[in-house]
Coordinates of C-alpha atoms in Angstrom, one line a residue:
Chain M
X417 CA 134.5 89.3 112.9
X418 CA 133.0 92.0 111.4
X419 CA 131.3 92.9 115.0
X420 CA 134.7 93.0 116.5
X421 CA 136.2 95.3 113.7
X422 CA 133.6 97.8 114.7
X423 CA 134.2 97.4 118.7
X424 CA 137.8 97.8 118.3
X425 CA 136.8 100.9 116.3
X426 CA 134.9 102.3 118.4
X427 CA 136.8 102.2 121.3
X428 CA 139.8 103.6 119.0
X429 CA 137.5 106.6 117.5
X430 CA 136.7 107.3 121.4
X431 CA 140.6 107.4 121.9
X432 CA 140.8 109.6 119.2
X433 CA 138.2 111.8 120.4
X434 CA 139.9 112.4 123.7
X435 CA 143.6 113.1 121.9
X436 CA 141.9 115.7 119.1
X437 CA 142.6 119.6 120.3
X438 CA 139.3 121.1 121.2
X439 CA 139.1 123.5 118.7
X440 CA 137.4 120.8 116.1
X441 CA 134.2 120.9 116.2
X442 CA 131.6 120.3 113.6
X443 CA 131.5 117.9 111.1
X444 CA 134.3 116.1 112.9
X445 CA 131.9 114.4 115.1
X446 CA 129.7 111.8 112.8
X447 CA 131.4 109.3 110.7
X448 CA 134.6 108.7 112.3
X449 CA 134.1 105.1 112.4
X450 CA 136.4 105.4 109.0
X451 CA 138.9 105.9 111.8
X452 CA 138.4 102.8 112.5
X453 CA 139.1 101.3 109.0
X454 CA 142.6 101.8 110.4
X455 CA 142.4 99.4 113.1
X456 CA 141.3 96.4 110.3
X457 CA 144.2 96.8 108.4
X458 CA 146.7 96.9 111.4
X459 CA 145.6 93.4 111.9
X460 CA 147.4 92.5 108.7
X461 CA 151.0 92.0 109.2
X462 CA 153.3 94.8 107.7
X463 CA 155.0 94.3 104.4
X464 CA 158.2 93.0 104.0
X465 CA 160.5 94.8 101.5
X466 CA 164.3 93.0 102.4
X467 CA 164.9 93.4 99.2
X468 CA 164.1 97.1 98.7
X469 CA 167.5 98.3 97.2
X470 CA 166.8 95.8 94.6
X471 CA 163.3 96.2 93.9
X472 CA 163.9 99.8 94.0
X473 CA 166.4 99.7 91.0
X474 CA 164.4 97.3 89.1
X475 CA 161.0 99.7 89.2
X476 CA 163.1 102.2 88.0
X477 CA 164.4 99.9 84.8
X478 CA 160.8 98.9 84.7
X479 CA 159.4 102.6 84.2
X480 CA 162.0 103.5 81.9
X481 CA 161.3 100.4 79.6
X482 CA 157.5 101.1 80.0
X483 CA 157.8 104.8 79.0
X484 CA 160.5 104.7 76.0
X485 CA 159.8 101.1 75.1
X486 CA 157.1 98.9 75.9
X487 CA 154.3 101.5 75.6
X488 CA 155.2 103.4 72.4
X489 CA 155.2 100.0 70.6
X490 CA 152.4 98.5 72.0
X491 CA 150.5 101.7 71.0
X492 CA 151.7 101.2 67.4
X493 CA 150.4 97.9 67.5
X494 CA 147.3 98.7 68.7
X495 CA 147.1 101.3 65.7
X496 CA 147.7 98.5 63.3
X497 CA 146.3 95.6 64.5
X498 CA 142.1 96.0 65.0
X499 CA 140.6 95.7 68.4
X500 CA 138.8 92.5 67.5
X501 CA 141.9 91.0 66.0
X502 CA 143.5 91.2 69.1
X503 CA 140.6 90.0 71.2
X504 CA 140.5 86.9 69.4
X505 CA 144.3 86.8 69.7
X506 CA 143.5 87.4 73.5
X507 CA 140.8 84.3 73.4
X508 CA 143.6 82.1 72.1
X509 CA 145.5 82.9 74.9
X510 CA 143.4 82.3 77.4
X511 CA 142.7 79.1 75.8
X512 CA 145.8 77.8 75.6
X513 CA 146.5 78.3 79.4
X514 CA 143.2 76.2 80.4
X515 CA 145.7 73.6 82.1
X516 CA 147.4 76.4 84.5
X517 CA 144.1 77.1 85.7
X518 CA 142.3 74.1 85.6
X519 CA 145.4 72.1 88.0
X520 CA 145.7 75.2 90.2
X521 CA 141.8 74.9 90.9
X522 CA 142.6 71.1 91.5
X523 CA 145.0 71.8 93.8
X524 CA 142.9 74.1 95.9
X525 CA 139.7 71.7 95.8
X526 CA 137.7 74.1 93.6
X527 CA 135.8 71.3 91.4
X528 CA 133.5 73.6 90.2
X529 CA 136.3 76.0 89.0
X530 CA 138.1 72.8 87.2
X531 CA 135.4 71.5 85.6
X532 CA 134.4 75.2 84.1
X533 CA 137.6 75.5 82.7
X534 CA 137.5 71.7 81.6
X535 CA 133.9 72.7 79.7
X536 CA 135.5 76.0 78.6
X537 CA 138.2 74.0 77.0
X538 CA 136.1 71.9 75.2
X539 CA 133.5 74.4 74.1
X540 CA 135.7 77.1 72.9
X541 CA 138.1 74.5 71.0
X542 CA 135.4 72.7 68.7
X543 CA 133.0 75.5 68.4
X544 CA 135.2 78.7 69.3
X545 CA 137.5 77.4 66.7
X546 CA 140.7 76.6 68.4
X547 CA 139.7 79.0 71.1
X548 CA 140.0 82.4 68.8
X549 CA 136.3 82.9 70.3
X550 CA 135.1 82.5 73.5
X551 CA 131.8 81.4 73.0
X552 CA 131.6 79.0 76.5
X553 CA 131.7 82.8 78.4
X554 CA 129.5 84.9 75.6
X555 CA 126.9 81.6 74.7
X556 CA 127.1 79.8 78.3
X557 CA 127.7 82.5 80.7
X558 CA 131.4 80.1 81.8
X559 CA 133.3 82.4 83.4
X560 CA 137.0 81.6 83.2
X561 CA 138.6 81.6 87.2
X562 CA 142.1 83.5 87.6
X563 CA 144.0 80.7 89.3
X564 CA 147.8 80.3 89.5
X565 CA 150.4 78.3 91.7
X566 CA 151.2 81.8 93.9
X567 CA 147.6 81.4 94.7
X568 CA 147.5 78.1 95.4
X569 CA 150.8 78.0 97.7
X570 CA 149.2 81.1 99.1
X571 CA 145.7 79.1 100.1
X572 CA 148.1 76.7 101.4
X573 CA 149.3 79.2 104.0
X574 CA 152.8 80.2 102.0
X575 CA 153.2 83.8 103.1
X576 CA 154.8 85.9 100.0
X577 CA 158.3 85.8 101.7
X578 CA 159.5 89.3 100.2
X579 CA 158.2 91.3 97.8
X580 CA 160.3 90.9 94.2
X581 CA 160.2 93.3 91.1
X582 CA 161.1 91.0 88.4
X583 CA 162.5 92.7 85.6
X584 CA 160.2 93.5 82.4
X585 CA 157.7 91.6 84.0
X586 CA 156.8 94.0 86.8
X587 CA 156.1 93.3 90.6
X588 CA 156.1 90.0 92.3
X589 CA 156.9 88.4 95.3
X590 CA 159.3 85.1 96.3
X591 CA 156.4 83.0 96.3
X592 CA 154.8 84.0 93.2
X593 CA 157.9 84.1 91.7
X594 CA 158.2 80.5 92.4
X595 CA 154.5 80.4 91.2
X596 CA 155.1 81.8 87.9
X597 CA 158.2 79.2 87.2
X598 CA 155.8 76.3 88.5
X599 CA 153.1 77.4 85.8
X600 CA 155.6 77.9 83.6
X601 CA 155.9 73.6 83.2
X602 CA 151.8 74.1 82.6
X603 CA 152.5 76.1 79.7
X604 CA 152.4 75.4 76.2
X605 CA 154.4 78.0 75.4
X606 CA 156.5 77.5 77.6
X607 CA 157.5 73.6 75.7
X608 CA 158.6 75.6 72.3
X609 CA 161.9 75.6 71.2
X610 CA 164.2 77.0 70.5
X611 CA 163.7 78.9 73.2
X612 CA 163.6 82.3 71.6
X613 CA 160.6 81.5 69.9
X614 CA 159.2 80.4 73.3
X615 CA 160.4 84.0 74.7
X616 CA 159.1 85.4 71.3
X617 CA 155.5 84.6 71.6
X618 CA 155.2 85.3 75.5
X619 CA 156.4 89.0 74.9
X620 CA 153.9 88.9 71.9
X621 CA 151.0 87.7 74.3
X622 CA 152.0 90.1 76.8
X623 CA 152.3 93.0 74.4
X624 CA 148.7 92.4 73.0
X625 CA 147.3 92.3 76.7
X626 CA 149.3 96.1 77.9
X627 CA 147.5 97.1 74.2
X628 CA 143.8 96.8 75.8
X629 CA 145.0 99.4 78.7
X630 CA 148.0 100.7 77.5
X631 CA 148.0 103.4 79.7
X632 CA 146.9 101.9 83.2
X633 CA 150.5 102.1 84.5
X634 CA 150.6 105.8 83.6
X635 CA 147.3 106.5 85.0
X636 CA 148.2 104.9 88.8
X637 CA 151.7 106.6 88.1
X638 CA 149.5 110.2 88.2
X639 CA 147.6 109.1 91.2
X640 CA 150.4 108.2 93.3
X641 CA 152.3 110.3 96.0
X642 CA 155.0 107.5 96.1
X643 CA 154.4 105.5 93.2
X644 CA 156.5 102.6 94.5
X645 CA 154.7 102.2 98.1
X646 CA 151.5 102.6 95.5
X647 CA 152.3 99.8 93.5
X648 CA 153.6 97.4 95.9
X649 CA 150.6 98.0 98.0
X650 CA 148.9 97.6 94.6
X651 CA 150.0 94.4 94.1
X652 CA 149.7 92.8 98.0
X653 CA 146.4 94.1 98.2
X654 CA 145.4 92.2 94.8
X655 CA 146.9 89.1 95.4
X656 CA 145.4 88.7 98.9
X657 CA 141.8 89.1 97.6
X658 CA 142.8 86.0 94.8
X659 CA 143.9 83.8 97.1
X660 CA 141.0 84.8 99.3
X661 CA 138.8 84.0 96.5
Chain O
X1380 CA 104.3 137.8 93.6
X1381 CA 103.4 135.5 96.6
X1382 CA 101.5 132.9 94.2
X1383 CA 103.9 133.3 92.2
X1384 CA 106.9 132.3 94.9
X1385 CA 104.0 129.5 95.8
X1386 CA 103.7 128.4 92.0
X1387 CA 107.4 128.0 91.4
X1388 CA 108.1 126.2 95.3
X1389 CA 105.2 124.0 93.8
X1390 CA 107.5 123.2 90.7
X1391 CA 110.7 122.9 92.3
X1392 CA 108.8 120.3 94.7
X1393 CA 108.1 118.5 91.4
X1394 CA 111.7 118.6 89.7
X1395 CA 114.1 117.9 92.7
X1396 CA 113.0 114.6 93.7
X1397 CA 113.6 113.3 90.7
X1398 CA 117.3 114.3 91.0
X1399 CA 117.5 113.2 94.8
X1400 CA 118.8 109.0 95.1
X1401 CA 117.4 108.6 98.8
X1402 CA 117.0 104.4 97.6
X1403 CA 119.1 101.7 98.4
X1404 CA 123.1 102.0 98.1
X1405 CA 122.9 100.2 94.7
X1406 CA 120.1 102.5 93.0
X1407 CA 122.2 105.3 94.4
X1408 CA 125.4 104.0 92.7
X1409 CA 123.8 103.0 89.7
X1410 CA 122.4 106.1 89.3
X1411 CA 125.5 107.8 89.3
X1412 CA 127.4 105.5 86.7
X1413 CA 124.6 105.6 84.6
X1414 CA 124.5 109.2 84.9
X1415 CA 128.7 109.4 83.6
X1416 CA 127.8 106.5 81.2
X1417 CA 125.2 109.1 79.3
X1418 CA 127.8 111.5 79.2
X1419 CA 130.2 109.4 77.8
X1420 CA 127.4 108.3 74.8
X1421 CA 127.8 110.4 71.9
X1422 CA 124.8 112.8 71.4
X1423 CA 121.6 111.2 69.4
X1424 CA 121.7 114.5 67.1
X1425 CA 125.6 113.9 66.5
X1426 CA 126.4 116.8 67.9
X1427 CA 130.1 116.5 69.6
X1428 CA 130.9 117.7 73.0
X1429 CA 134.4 118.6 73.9
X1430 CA 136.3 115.9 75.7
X1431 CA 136.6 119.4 77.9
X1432 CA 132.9 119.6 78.5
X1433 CA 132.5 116.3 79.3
X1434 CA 135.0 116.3 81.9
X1435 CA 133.5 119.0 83.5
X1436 CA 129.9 117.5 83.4
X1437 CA 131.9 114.5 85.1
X1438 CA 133.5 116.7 88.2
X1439 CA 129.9 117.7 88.6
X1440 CA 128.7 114.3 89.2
X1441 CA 131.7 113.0 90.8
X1442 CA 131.5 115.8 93.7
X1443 CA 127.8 114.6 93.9
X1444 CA 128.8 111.0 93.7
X1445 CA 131.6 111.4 96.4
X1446 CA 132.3 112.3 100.2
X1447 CA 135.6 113.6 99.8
X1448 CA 135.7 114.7 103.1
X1449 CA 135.6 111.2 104.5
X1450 CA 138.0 109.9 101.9
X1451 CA 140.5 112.0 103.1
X1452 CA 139.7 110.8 106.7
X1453 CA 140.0 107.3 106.0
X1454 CA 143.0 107.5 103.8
X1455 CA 144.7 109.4 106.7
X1456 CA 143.6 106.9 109.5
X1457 CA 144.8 108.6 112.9
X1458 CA 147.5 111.1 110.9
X1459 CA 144.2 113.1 110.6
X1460 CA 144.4 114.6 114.1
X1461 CA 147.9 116.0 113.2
X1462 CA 146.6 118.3 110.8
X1463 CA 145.0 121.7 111.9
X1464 CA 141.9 122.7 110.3
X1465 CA 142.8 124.7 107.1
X1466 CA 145.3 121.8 106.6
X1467 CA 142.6 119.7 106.3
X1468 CA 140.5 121.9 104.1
X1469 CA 143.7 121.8 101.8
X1470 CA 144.0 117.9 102.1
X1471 CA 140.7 117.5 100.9
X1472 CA 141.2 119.8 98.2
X1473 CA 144.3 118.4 96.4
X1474 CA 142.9 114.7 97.1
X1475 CA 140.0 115.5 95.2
X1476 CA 141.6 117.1 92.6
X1477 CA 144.4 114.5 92.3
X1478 CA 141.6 111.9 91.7
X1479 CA 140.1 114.0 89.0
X1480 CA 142.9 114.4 87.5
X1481 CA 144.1 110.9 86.8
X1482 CA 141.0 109.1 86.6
X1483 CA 138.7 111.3 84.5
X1484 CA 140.5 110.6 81.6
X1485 CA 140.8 107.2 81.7
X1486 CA 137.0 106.9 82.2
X1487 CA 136.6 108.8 79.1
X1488 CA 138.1 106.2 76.9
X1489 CA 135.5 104.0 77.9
X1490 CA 133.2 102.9 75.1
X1491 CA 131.1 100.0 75.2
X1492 CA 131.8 99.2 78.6
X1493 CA 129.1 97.8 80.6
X1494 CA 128.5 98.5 84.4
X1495 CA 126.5 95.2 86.3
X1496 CA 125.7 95.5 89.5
X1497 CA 126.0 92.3 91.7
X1498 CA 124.5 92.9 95.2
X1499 CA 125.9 94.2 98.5
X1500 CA 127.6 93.7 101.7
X1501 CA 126.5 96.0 104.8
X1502 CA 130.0 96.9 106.6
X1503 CA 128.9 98.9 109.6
X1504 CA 124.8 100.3 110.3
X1505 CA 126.0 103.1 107.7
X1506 CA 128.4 101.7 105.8
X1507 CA 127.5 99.7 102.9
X1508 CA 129.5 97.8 100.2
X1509 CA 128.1 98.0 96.4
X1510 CA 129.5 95.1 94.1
X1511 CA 129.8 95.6 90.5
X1512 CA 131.4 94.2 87.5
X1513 CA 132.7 96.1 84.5
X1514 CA 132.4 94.1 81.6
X1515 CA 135.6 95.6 79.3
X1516 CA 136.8 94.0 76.3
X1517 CA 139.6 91.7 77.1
X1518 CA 137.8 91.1 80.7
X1519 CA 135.9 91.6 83.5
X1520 CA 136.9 94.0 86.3
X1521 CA 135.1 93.5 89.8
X1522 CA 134.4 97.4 91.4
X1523 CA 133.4 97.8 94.8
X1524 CA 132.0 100.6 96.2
X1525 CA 132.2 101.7 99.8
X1526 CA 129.1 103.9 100.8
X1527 CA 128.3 105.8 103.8
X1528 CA 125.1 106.8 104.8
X1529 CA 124.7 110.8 104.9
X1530 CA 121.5 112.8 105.9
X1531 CA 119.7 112.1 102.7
X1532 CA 121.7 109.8 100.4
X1533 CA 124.7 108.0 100.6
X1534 CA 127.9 109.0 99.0
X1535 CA 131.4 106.9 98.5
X1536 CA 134.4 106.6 100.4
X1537 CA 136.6 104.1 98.6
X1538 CA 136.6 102.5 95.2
X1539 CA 137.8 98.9 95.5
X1540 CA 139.2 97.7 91.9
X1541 CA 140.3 94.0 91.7
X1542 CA 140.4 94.0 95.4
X1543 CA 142.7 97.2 95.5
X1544 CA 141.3 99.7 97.7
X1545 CA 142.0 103.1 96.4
X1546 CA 141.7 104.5 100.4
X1547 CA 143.8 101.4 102.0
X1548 CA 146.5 102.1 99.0
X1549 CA 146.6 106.0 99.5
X1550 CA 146.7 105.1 103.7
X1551 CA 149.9 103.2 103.0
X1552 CA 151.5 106.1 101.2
X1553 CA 150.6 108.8 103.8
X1554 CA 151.8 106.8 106.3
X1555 CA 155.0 106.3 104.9
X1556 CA 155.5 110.3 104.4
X1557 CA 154.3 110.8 107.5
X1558 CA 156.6 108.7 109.6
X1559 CA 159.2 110.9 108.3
X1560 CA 157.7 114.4 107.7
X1561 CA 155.3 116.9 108.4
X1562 CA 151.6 117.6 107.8
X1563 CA 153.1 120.9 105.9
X1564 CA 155.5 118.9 104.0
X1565 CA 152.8 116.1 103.0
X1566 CA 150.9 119.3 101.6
X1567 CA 154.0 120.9 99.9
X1568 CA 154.7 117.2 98.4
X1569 CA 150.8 117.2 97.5
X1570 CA 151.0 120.3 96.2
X1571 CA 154.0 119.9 94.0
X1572 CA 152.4 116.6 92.8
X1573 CA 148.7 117.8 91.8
X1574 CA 150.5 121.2 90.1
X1575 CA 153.0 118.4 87.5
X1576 CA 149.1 117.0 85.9

């Protein structure tokens, strides 16, 4: 495969060579099988954006909430509340979404994966104490596996559909919008009522993860030319390499 | 004076190889990170540098570190034939200081964050994938970087971050701005957005 990629490239860097105006000279002549880089990606269908008026508005609302909202108070939280406080908040988290993971890596055959996160479960319950450490990655070297039902419908072949911007919760797609609800029935959190509390503690977990990197948003904001083609390119590009995982 | 030419040739013969990383990708890479990890460290004295200074001592490495020429190659794909030669110098330019500017503050709010290297991937006879984890508080965040081989070392092209590829994801933008405007105007919009930071 990899052989191909570079044939194809170099027949499209030759191309190239013929079309560029004679004036170039120098360094132009070396590595220009990064030309070729192009040719790999044009393999991979285009993305579809139907819903681009939509999504459009939304990443706007999205900002907006970020910048006046989401980030200010997340940053007074994180001035508050002590980095290891919130990492072991973050540990009970991650412990109490073991079943998300562990059924999504049943459902795409990876034993390993599901009996990691069955050990993990067990481990950093009894002797992490209810999962506020996690001793099974720090004492065992168990790494827990990012798995999810938009992954698993996408190792079953699902393409994303469209690309969705949900509100508050950022980018998405139809499939792993479907994915999200899915896990949502995994969920602990998601069995609380009434259901404010239930809303209540997710924005509270998702407030104490933005307040590890409060200002990655910002950051790939600054890099961007066209920060919406950035992020949704972002985000395809991120979820492909999951489900490829 | 001739000895003395010969005595300090002699010396620099001694010093520079030990700045020169002709190994493998990975001891090149790891070189380099460790190189912006001691800047990072606060001074054993406790003397405090300027987040300023340190920045600076960063760019240093970085343009040592990077081939910012073929970046902007790959992240304009075939669009780099449009663009005339002092367009290109000028691409090159803001893309490199674009990076700098939103990255070189984010890497100096790293603390205790630990680099591991994990192996490589050869992509083409010179060019050569370097996998590495950082280990960051809340989790661990796979970085892949893309090498090519130049006459004496080997520099990167693209920083892959949870499977995002900074080059792929700037491509996509160009491409877009492109389709509808103008090498010039891609410069002016360029321009506009590196003088904002």
């Amino acid at each position: 495969m990899e052989d191909q990629v570079v044939q194809n490239s170099k027949l499209a860097v030759s191309i190239n060579m013929g079309q560029q105006n004679a004036g170039l000279s120098e360094d132009d002549t070396t590595d220009d099988d990064l030309f070729l880089l192009e040719d790999e990606e044009e393999i991979a269908p285009a993305v579809k954006d139907p819903l681009y008026k939509w999504n459009k508005a939304m990443f706007a609302f999205n900002d907006r909430f970020y910048f006046l909202l989401a980030r200010p108070i997340t940053k007074g939280y994180a001035g508050f509340v002590h980095e290891d406080l919130r990492t072991v908040i973050n540990n009970f988290f991650l412990n109490i979404s073991v079943p998300i993971r562990f059924v999504n890596s049943l459902l795409q055959f990876k034993m390993k994966s599901a009996g990691t996160e069955l050990l993990r479960f067990g481990i950093n319950s009894t002797i992490g104490v209810a999962g506020l450490r996690d001793v099974a990655k720090t004492e065992y070297g168990l790494k827990s596996s990012d798995e999810d039902l938009g992954q698993t419908l996408g190792k079953y072949q699902l393409g994303h559909g469209a690309y969705f911007i949900l509100p508050l919760l950022g980018p998405s797609s139809i499939r792993d919008t479907v994915g999200l609800v899915g896990d949502l029935f995994l969920y602990p959190i998601g069995y609380i009522r009434p259901r404010f509390l239930s809303l209540g503690i997710y924005t509270y977990e998702e407030m104490n993860r933005l307040s590890f990197n409060p200002d990655d948003y910002e950051i790939l904001k600054k890099a961007a030319f066209d920060p919406y083609i950035s992020v949704r390119d972002a985000y395809f590009q991120n979820r492909k390499q999951k489900v490829e995982q | 004076m001739k000895t003395l030419h010969v005595v300090l040739l002699m010396l620099l013969t001694l010093i520079v190889p030990m700045n020169i990383y002709a190994g493998t990708p990975t001891d090149t890479i790891k070189a380099h990170v460790d190189e912006v990890l001691n800047v990072l460290r606060a001074s054993p004295d406790g003397s405090k540098r300027s987040d300023e200074a340190k920045k600076a001592e960063i760019r240093v490495i970085a343009g040592r570190m990077f081939d910012f020429t073929a970046m902007s190659k790959a992240t304009l794909g075939n669009n780099w034939n449009k663009l005339d030669k002092d367009q290109r110098t000028e691409f090159i330019k803001l893309l490199k200081a674009m990076l700098e500017n939103a990255y070189v503050s984010k890497i100096l709010g790293y603390t205790d964050e630990k680099a591991v290297f994990i192996g490589e991937r050869s992509l083409s006879p010179t060019r050569v994938e370097v996998q590495s984890t950082l280990m960051a508080r809340n989790a661990d965040i796979p970085m892949h970087y893309r090498v090519l081989k130049t006459e004496d070392t080997w520099k990167v092209y693209d920083v892959i971050i949870e499977g995002v590829s900074l080059v792929k994801n700037y491509r996509t933008q160009f491409r877009q701005i492109l389709a509808k405007q103008t090498p010039s105007e891609l410069l002016d919009v360029m321009r506009q957005k590196v003088g904002e930071i």
